[in-house]
C-alpha cells in the first residue's frame, strides 16, 4: 500500500498570510491526525478526524483548523500566520482513532 | 499541557554502549506506543504495549510497560550507528487522546 502523502513538502509564507496543507491517508485508514513539530516543543497534537468529524483537539488557537473529506483525505488551514508557526507539520493516519500512527513525510513551513 | 514526560532529552553514547529512555505519565495510560524518527525523517511506529508489566523485544530493543501503566522504557543493547535518531513514547490518557513525549535524541559516537 502507498504510504501517507502530504503536499506541499515545503512552503514559504509571510506573516499575516494563510496556508492550507493537504494529507492523503493510507488506503482504508479513516482517521487522520495532525501534529506540529518544532525543536523546542517537540511533537504537539493539533487535531484528529474520523469519518469527517473532529474527534480530538489539541491546545492550539483557533487560527488552526482542519477538515476531513468523505474519501478520508484531510486538509489543515492556518490563518494569519505568525513567525512562531514555522514548523514541520506532520499528518498521520490510522485505521481508527488513537491507534498506531502512520506518519507522512511532513510539510515544512517557514514563515518570514 | 504535556503530561507524558520523557527523559533524558539527549543521550550521547559510544557505539556499542547500551541506551535507555524513560517515559512517565502522571495518570494511567491505556497503552503506550514507541516511535523512532531518523534525522530529517518522520516518526515511524516501533511497537505498542497494552498490558501491565508487559515486556516486548525486537532484536536489540527491549520495551517495558510498568505495572501501574504509568511508565515505560526502551532499552537498546549494544548501540549501532543505525540507531541514531529521536525516540518518542506516546500514550493514551483517557479523553486527552494520544499524547507524545518530547523525545530522547540518541547521538552515537563511533
PDB file of C-alpha atoms in Angstrom:
ATOM      1  CA  UNK A   1       0.000   0.000   0.000  1.00  0.00           C
ATOM      2  CA  UNK A   2       1.088   3.533  -0.624  1.00  0.00           C
ATOM      3  CA  UNK A   3       2.029   5.487   2.464  1.00  0.00           C
ATOM      4  CA  UNK A   4       0.678   8.758   3.757  1.00  0.00           C
ATOM      5  CA  UNK A   5       1.313  11.600   1.356  1.00  0.00           C
ATOM      6  CA  UNK A   6       1.457  15.283   2.163  1.00  0.00           C
ATOM      7  CA  UNK A   7       1.534  18.283  -0.101  1.00  0.00           C
ATOM      8  CA  UNK A   8       3.271  20.570  -0.442  1.00  0.00           C
ATOM      9  CA  UNK A   9       6.532  19.362   1.092  1.00  0.00           C
ATOM     10  CA  UNK A  10       7.970  22.838   1.554  1.00  0.00           C
ATOM     11  CA  UNK A  11       6.319  26.200   1.856  1.00  0.00           C
ATOM     12  CA  UNK A  12       7.461  29.751   2.490  1.00  0.00           C
ATOM     13  CA  UNK A  13       4.917  32.336   3.577  1.00  0.00           C
ATOM     14  CA  UNK A  14       4.959  35.764   5.131  1.00  0.00           C
ATOM     15  CA  UNK A  15       3.326  36.906   8.343  1.00  0.00           C
ATOM     16  CA  UNK A  16      -0.383  37.510   8.042  1.00  0.00           C
ATOM     17  CA  UNK A  17      -0.898  35.137   5.148  1.00  0.00           C
ATOM     18  CA  UNK A  18      -2.837  31.896   5.370  1.00  0.00           C
ATOM     19  CA  UNK A  19      -1.847  28.414   4.306  1.00  0.00           C
ATOM     20  CA  UNK A  20      -3.601  25.148   3.506  1.00  0.00           C
ATOM     21  CA  UNK A  21      -1.828  21.822   3.821  1.00  0.00           C
ATOM     22  CA  UNK A  22      -3.103  18.568   2.392  1.00  0.00           C
ATOM     23  CA  UNK A  23      -2.852  14.969   3.549  1.00  0.00           C
ATOM     24  CA  UNK A  24      -3.871  11.724   1.855  1.00  0.00           C
ATOM     25  CA  UNK A  25      -4.035   8.796   4.282  1.00  0.00           C
ATOM     26  CA  UNK A  26      -3.155   5.185   3.667  1.00  0.00           C
ATOM     27  CA  UNK A  27      -5.934   3.473   1.752  1.00  0.00           C
ATOM     28  CA  UNK A  28      -8.518   2.128   4.194  1.00  0.00           C
ATOM     29  CA  UNK A  29      -7.471   4.385   7.061  1.00  0.00           C
ATOM     30  CA  UNK A  30     -10.303   6.549   8.245  1.00  0.00           C
ATOM     31  CA  UNK A  31      -8.581   8.539  10.952  1.00  0.00           C
ATOM     32  CA  UNK A  32      -6.235  11.425  10.222  1.00  0.00           C
ATOM     33  CA  UNK A  33      -4.301  13.373  12.836  1.00  0.00           C
ATOM     34  CA  UNK A  34      -2.198  16.481  12.505  1.00  0.00           C
ATOM     35  CA  UNK A  35       0.873  17.392  14.539  1.00  0.00           C
ATOM     36  CA  UNK A  36       3.187  20.372  14.741  1.00  0.00           C
ATOM     37  CA  UNK A  37       6.844  19.593  15.343  1.00  0.00           C
ATOM     38  CA  UNK A  38       9.354  22.210  16.449  1.00  0.00           C
ATOM     39  CA  UNK A  39      12.782  21.803  18.067  1.00  0.00           C
ATOM     40  CA  UNK A  40      11.611  23.455  21.263  1.00  0.00           C
ATOM     41  CA  UNK A  41       8.184  21.920  21.771  1.00  0.00           C
ATOM     42  CA  UNK A  42       8.568  18.538  20.137  1.00  0.00           C
ATOM     43  CA  UNK A  43       5.537  16.810  18.648  1.00  0.00           C
ATOM     44  CA  UNK A  44       2.347  18.627  19.530  1.00  0.00           C
ATOM     45  CA  UNK A  45      -1.059  17.273  18.671  1.00  0.00           C
ATOM     46  CA  UNK A  46      -3.295  19.592  16.669  1.00  0.00           C
ATOM     47  CA  UNK A  47      -6.445  17.597  15.944  1.00  0.00           C
ATOM     48  CA  UNK A  48      -7.771  14.247  14.852  1.00  0.00           C
ATOM     49  CA  UNK A  49     -10.529  13.498  12.378  1.00  0.00           C
ATOM     50  CA  UNK A  50     -12.512  10.342  11.844  1.00  0.00           C
ATOM     51  CA  UNK A  51     -15.316   9.948   9.330  1.00  0.00           C
ATOM     52  CA  UNK A  52     -15.278  13.688   8.592  1.00  0.00           C
ATOM     53  CA  UNK A  53     -15.768  14.591  12.266  1.00  0.00           C
ATOM     54  CA  UNK A  54     -13.201  16.169  14.559  1.00  0.00           C
ATOM     55  CA  UNK A  55     -12.745  13.715  17.421  1.00  0.00           C
ATOM     56  CA  UNK A  56      -9.959  15.311  19.437  1.00  0.00           C
ATOM     57  CA  UNK A  57      -8.351  18.730  19.504  1.00  0.00           C
ATOM     58  CA  UNK A  58      -5.072  19.909  20.952  1.00  0.00           C
ATOM     59  CA  UNK A  59      -4.326  23.180  22.671  1.00  0.00           C
ATOM     60  CA  UNK A  60      -3.844  25.436  19.660  1.00  0.00           C
ATOM     61  CA  UNK A  61      -5.503  28.774  18.831  1.00  0.00           C
ATOM     62  CA  UNK A  62      -8.492  28.982  16.542  1.00  0.00           C
ATOM     63  CA  UNK A  63      -6.233  30.100  13.673  1.00  0.00           C
ATOM     64  CA  UNK A  64      -5.522  26.401  13.225  1.00  0.00           C
ATOM     65  CA  UNK A  65      -8.379  24.499  11.669  1.00  0.00           C
ATOM     66  CA  UNK A  66      -8.894  21.357   9.706  1.00  0.00           C
ATOM     67  CA  UNK A  67     -11.366  19.222   7.904  1.00  0.00           C
ATOM     68  CA  UNK A  68     -11.723  15.748   6.500  1.00  0.00           C
ATOM     69  CA  UNK A  69     -13.432  14.766   3.311  1.00  0.00           C
ATOM     70  CA  UNK A  70     -15.576  11.729   2.547  1.00  0.00           C
ATOM     71  CA  UNK A  71     -12.589   9.967   0.957  1.00  0.00           C
ATOM     72  CA  UNK A  72     -10.670  10.454   4.265  1.00  0.00           C
ATOM     73  CA  UNK A  73      -8.305  12.997   2.776  1.00  0.00           C
ATOM     74  CA  UNK A  74      -7.694  15.888   5.128  1.00  0.00           C
ATOM     75  CA  UNK A  75      -6.629  19.493   4.996  1.00  0.00           C
ATOM     76  CA  UNK A  76      -5.437  21.823   7.679  1.00  0.00           C
ATOM     77  CA  UNK A  77      -5.508  25.577   7.459  1.00  0.00           C
ATOM     78  CA  UNK A  78      -3.564  28.171   9.370  1.00  0.00           C
ATOM     79  CA  UNK A  79      -4.794  31.734   9.073  1.00  0.00           C
ATOM     80  CA  UNK A  80      -2.974  34.956   9.931  1.00  0.00           C
ATOM     81  CA  UNK A  81       0.406  33.261  10.049  1.00  0.00           C
ATOM     82  CA  UNK A  82       2.879  34.193  12.763  1.00  0.00           C
ATOM     83  CA  UNK A  83       6.638  33.681  12.835  1.00  0.00           C
ATOM     84  CA  UNK A  84       6.149  31.056  15.532  1.00  0.00           C
ATOM     85  CA  UNK A  85       4.103  28.928  13.166  1.00  0.00           C
ATOM     86  CA  UNK A  86       7.288  27.936  11.364  1.00  0.00           C
ATOM     87  CA  UNK A  87       7.471  24.202  11.900  1.00  0.00           C
ATOM     88  CA  UNK A  88       7.233  20.771  10.391  1.00  0.00           C
ATOM     89  CA  UNK A  89       3.571  19.808  10.092  1.00  0.00           C
ATOM     90  CA  UNK A  90       3.041  16.090  10.165  1.00  0.00           C
ATOM     91  CA  UNK A  91      -0.038  14.206   9.185  1.00  0.00           C
ATOM     92  CA  UNK A  92      -0.642  10.673  10.413  1.00  0.00           C
ATOM     93  CA  UNK A  93      -3.305   8.184   9.509  1.00  0.00           C
ATOM     94  CA  UNK A  94      -4.642   5.206  11.418  1.00  0.00           C
ATOM     95  CA  UNK A  95      -7.388   2.652  10.993  1.00  0.00           C
ATOM     96  CA  UNK A  96      -9.349   4.054  13.910  1.00  0.00           C
ATOM     97  CA  UNK A  97      -8.839   6.902  16.349  1.00  0.00           C
ATOM     98  CA  UNK A  98      -5.773   6.914  18.617  1.00  0.00           C
ATOM     99  CA  UNK A  99      -4.367   3.758  17.128  1.00  0.00           C
ATOM    100  CA  UNK A 100      -0.917   3.240  15.615  1.00  0.00           C
ATOM    101  CA  UNK A 101       0.008   6.411  13.759  1.00  0.00           C
ATOM    102  CA  UNK A 102       1.469   6.138  10.261  1.00  0.00           C
ATOM    103  CA  UNK A 103       3.166   9.416   9.558  1.00  0.00           C
ATOM    104  CA  UNK A 104       3.627  11.203   6.272  1.00  0.00           C
ATOM    105  CA  UNK A 105       6.867  12.976   5.330  1.00  0.00           C
ATOM    106  CA  UNK A 106       5.548  16.309   6.567  1.00  0.00           C
ATOM    107  CA  UNK A 107       5.244  19.819   5.220  1.00  0.00           C
ATOM    108  CA  UNK A 108       7.989  22.161   6.296  1.00  0.00           C
ATOM    109  CA  UNK A 109       6.522  25.653   6.687  1.00  0.00           C
ATOM    110  CA  UNK A 110       8.700  28.724   7.009  1.00  0.00           C
ATOM    111  CA  UNK A 111       7.038  31.996   7.947  1.00  0.00           C
ATOM    112  CA  UNK A 112       9.049  35.140   7.219  1.00  0.00           C
TER     113      UNK A 112
ATOM    114  CA  UNK B   1      -0.129  20.728  28.734  1.00  0.00           C
ATOM    115  CA  UNK B   2       2.374  17.986  28.065  1.00  0.00           C
ATOM    116  CA  UNK B   3       1.708  15.256  30.602  1.00  0.00           C
ATOM    117  CA  UNK B   4       3.882  12.488  29.219  1.00  0.00           C
ATOM    118  CA  UNK B   5       7.410  13.173  30.372  1.00  0.00           C
ATOM    119  CA  UNK B   6      10.366  11.593  28.650  1.00  0.00           C
ATOM    120  CA  UNK B   7      13.971  11.542  29.857  1.00  0.00           C
ATOM    121  CA  UNK B   8      16.700  12.147  29.044  1.00  0.00           C
ATOM    122  CA  UNK B   9      16.252  14.778  26.367  1.00  0.00           C
ATOM    123  CA  UNK B  10      19.637  13.971  24.844  1.00  0.00           C
ATOM    124  CA  UNK B  11      21.885  10.938  25.230  1.00  0.00           C
ATOM    125  CA  UNK B  12      25.377  10.627  23.847  1.00  0.00           C
ATOM    126  CA  UNK B  13      26.817   7.120  23.773  1.00  0.00           C
ATOM    127  CA  UNK B  14      29.803   5.410  22.258  1.00  0.00           C
ATOM    128  CA  UNK B  15      28.949   2.864  19.614  1.00  0.00           C
ATOM    129  CA  UNK B  16      28.475  -0.471  21.327  1.00  0.00           C
ATOM    130  CA  UNK B  17      27.203   1.004  24.597  1.00  0.00           C
ATOM    131  CA  UNK B  18      23.668   0.487  25.826  1.00  0.00           C
ATOM    132  CA  UNK B  19      20.965   3.163  25.789  1.00  0.00           C
ATOM    133  CA  UNK B  20      17.758   3.602  27.767  1.00  0.00           C
ATOM    134  CA  UNK B  21      14.989   6.178  27.519  1.00  0.00           C
ATOM    135  CA  UNK B  22      12.196   6.521  30.057  1.00  0.00           C
ATOM    136  CA  UNK B  23       8.643   7.686  29.721  1.00  0.00           C
ATOM    137  CA  UNK B  24       6.436   8.732  32.662  1.00  0.00           C
ATOM    138  CA  UNK B  25       2.839   9.801  32.936  1.00  0.00           C
ATOM    139  CA  UNK B  26       1.017  11.355  35.863  1.00  0.00           C
ATOM    140  CA  UNK B  27      -2.049   9.286  35.060  1.00  0.00           C
ATOM    141  CA  UNK B  28      -2.694   5.736  33.942  1.00  0.00           C
ATOM    142  CA  UNK B  29      -2.221   5.062  30.257  1.00  0.00           C
ATOM    143  CA  UNK B  30      -4.465   2.805  28.216  1.00  0.00           C
ATOM    144  CA  UNK B  31      -1.445   1.774  26.200  1.00  0.00           C
ATOM    145  CA  UNK B  32       1.986   3.072  25.244  1.00  0.00           C
ATOM    146  CA  UNK B  33       3.401   3.371  21.763  1.00  0.00           C
ATOM    147  CA  UNK B  34       7.013   3.939  20.749  1.00  0.00           C
ATOM    148  CA  UNK B  35       8.214   5.678  17.617  1.00  0.00           C
ATOM    149  CA  UNK B  36      11.601   6.409  16.074  1.00  0.00           C
ATOM    150  CA  UNK B  37      12.404   9.431  13.949  1.00  0.00           C
ATOM    151  CA  UNK B  38      15.626   9.440  11.971  1.00  0.00           C
ATOM    152  CA  UNK B  39      17.279  12.817  11.318  1.00  0.00           C
ATOM    153  CA  UNK B  40      15.362  14.529   8.530  1.00  0.00           C
ATOM    154  CA  UNK B  41      12.668  11.874   8.569  1.00  0.00           C
ATOM    155  CA  UNK B  42       9.277  11.335  10.093  1.00  0.00           C
ATOM    156  CA  UNK B  43       8.278   9.248  13.115  1.00  0.00           C
ATOM    157  CA  UNK B  44       7.942   5.552  12.431  1.00  0.00           C
ATOM    158  CA  UNK B  45       5.970   3.213  14.666  1.00  0.00           C
ATOM    159  CA  UNK B  46       8.046   0.677  16.572  1.00  0.00           C
ATOM    160  CA  UNK B  47       5.741  -1.087  18.994  1.00  0.00           C
ATOM    161  CA  UNK B  48       2.673  -0.868  21.204  1.00  0.00           C
ATOM    162  CA  UNK B  49       2.384  -2.185  24.765  1.00  0.00           C
ATOM    163  CA  UNK B  50      -1.010  -2.719  26.319  1.00  0.00           C
ATOM    164  CA  UNK B  51      -0.768  -4.960  29.373  1.00  0.00           C
ATOM    165  CA  UNK B  52       0.523  -4.040  32.800  1.00  0.00           C
ATOM    166  CA  UNK B  53       4.113  -5.251  33.211  1.00  0.00           C
ATOM    167  CA  UNK B  54       4.385  -6.192  29.552  1.00  0.00           C
ATOM    168  CA  UNK B  55       7.850  -6.701  28.062  1.00  0.00           C
ATOM    169  CA  UNK B  56       8.475  -6.982  24.338  1.00  0.00           C
ATOM    170  CA  UNK B  57      11.692  -7.416  22.400  1.00  0.00           C
ATOM    171  CA  UNK B  58      12.689  -6.520  18.882  1.00  0.00           C
ATOM    172  CA  UNK B  59      16.237  -7.749  18.255  1.00  0.00           C
ATOM    173  CA  UNK B  60      18.406  -5.396  20.363  1.00  0.00           C
ATOM    174  CA  UNK B  61      15.424  -3.308  21.550  1.00  0.00           C
ATOM    175  CA  UNK B  62      13.538  -4.135  24.758  1.00  0.00           C
ATOM    176  CA  UNK B  63      10.333  -2.325  25.648  1.00  0.00           C
ATOM    177  CA  UNK B  64       8.703  -2.411  29.073  1.00  0.00           C
ATOM    178  CA  UNK B  65       5.372  -1.154  30.383  1.00  0.00           C
ATOM    179  CA  UNK B  66       5.177  -0.515  34.109  1.00  0.00           C
ATOM    180  CA  UNK B  67       2.947  -2.437  36.482  1.00  0.00           C
ATOM    181  CA  UNK B  68       0.884   0.675  37.199  1.00  0.00           C
ATOM    182  CA  UNK B  69       0.728   1.543  33.483  1.00  0.00           C
ATOM    183  CA  UNK B  70       2.187   4.968  34.198  1.00  0.00           C
ATOM    184  CA  UNK B  71       5.707   4.453  32.912  1.00  0.00           C
ATOM    185  CA  UNK B  72       7.597   2.729  30.164  1.00  0.00           C
ATOM    186  CA  UNK B  73      11.134   2.285  28.970  1.00  0.00           C
ATOM    187  CA  UNK B  74      13.021   1.461  25.798  1.00  0.00           C
ATOM    188  CA  UNK B  75      16.421  -0.149  26.132  1.00  0.00           C
ATOM    189  CA  UNK B  76      18.827  -0.672  23.242  1.00  0.00           C
ATOM    190  CA  UNK B  77      21.667  -3.112  23.727  1.00  0.00           C
ATOM    191  CA  UNK B  78      24.998  -2.515  22.000  1.00  0.00           C
ATOM    192  CA  UNK B  79      24.019   0.551  20.005  1.00  0.00           C
ATOM    193  CA  UNK B  80      24.899   0.841  16.347  1.00  0.00           C
ATOM    194  CA  UNK B  81      25.131   3.926  14.152  1.00  0.00           C
ATOM    195  CA  UNK B  82      21.817   2.959  12.580  1.00  0.00           C
ATOM    196  CA  UNK B  83      20.145   3.546  15.953  1.00  0.00           C
ATOM    197  CA  UNK B  84      20.728   7.299  15.695  1.00  0.00           C
ATOM    198  CA  UNK B  85      17.521   9.316  15.901  1.00  0.00           C
ATOM    199  CA  UNK B  86      14.859  10.537  18.265  1.00  0.00           C
ATOM    200  CA  UNK B  87      12.765   8.037  20.187  1.00  0.00           C
ATOM    201  CA  UNK B  88       9.267   9.082  21.191  1.00  0.00           C
ATOM    202  CA  UNK B  89       6.791   7.471  23.512  1.00  0.00           C
ATOM    203  CA  UNK B  90       3.099   8.190  23.150  1.00  0.00           C
ATOM    204  CA  UNK B  91       0.313   7.272  25.491  1.00  0.00           C
ATOM    205  CA  UNK B  92      -3.436   7.472  25.530  1.00  0.00           C
ATOM    206  CA  UNK B  93      -4.561   9.276  28.652  1.00  0.00           C
ATOM    207  CA  UNK B  94      -8.320   8.914  28.838  1.00  0.00           C
ATOM    208  CA  UNK B  95     -10.109  11.666  26.959  1.00  0.00           C
ATOM    209  CA  UNK B  96      -6.868  13.532  26.244  1.00  0.00           C
ATOM    210  CA  UNK B  97      -6.129  11.270  23.351  1.00  0.00           C
ATOM    211  CA  UNK B  98      -2.697  10.260  22.131  1.00  0.00           C
ATOM    212  CA  UNK B  99      -0.019  12.376  23.835  1.00  0.00           C
ATOM    213  CA  UNK B 100       3.606  12.269  22.748  1.00  0.00           C
ATOM    214  CA  UNK B 101       6.613  12.764  24.958  1.00  0.00           C
ATOM    215  CA  UNK B 102       9.191  15.287  23.781  1.00  0.00           C
ATOM    216  CA  UNK B 103      11.509  12.501  22.730  1.00  0.00           C
ATOM    217  CA  UNK B 104      15.046  11.415  23.505  1.00  0.00           C
ATOM    218  CA  UNK B 105      17.676  12.305  20.950  1.00  0.00           C
ATOM    219  CA  UNK B 106      20.202   9.481  20.669  1.00  0.00           C
ATOM    220  CA  UNK B 107      23.622  10.563  19.423  1.00  0.00           C
ATOM    221  CA  UNK B 108      26.172   7.848  18.775  1.00  0.00           C
ATOM    222  CA  UNK B 109      29.888   8.483  18.609  1.00  0.00           C
ATOM    223  CA  UNK B 110      31.822   5.911  16.582  1.00  0.00           C
TER     224      UNK B 110
END
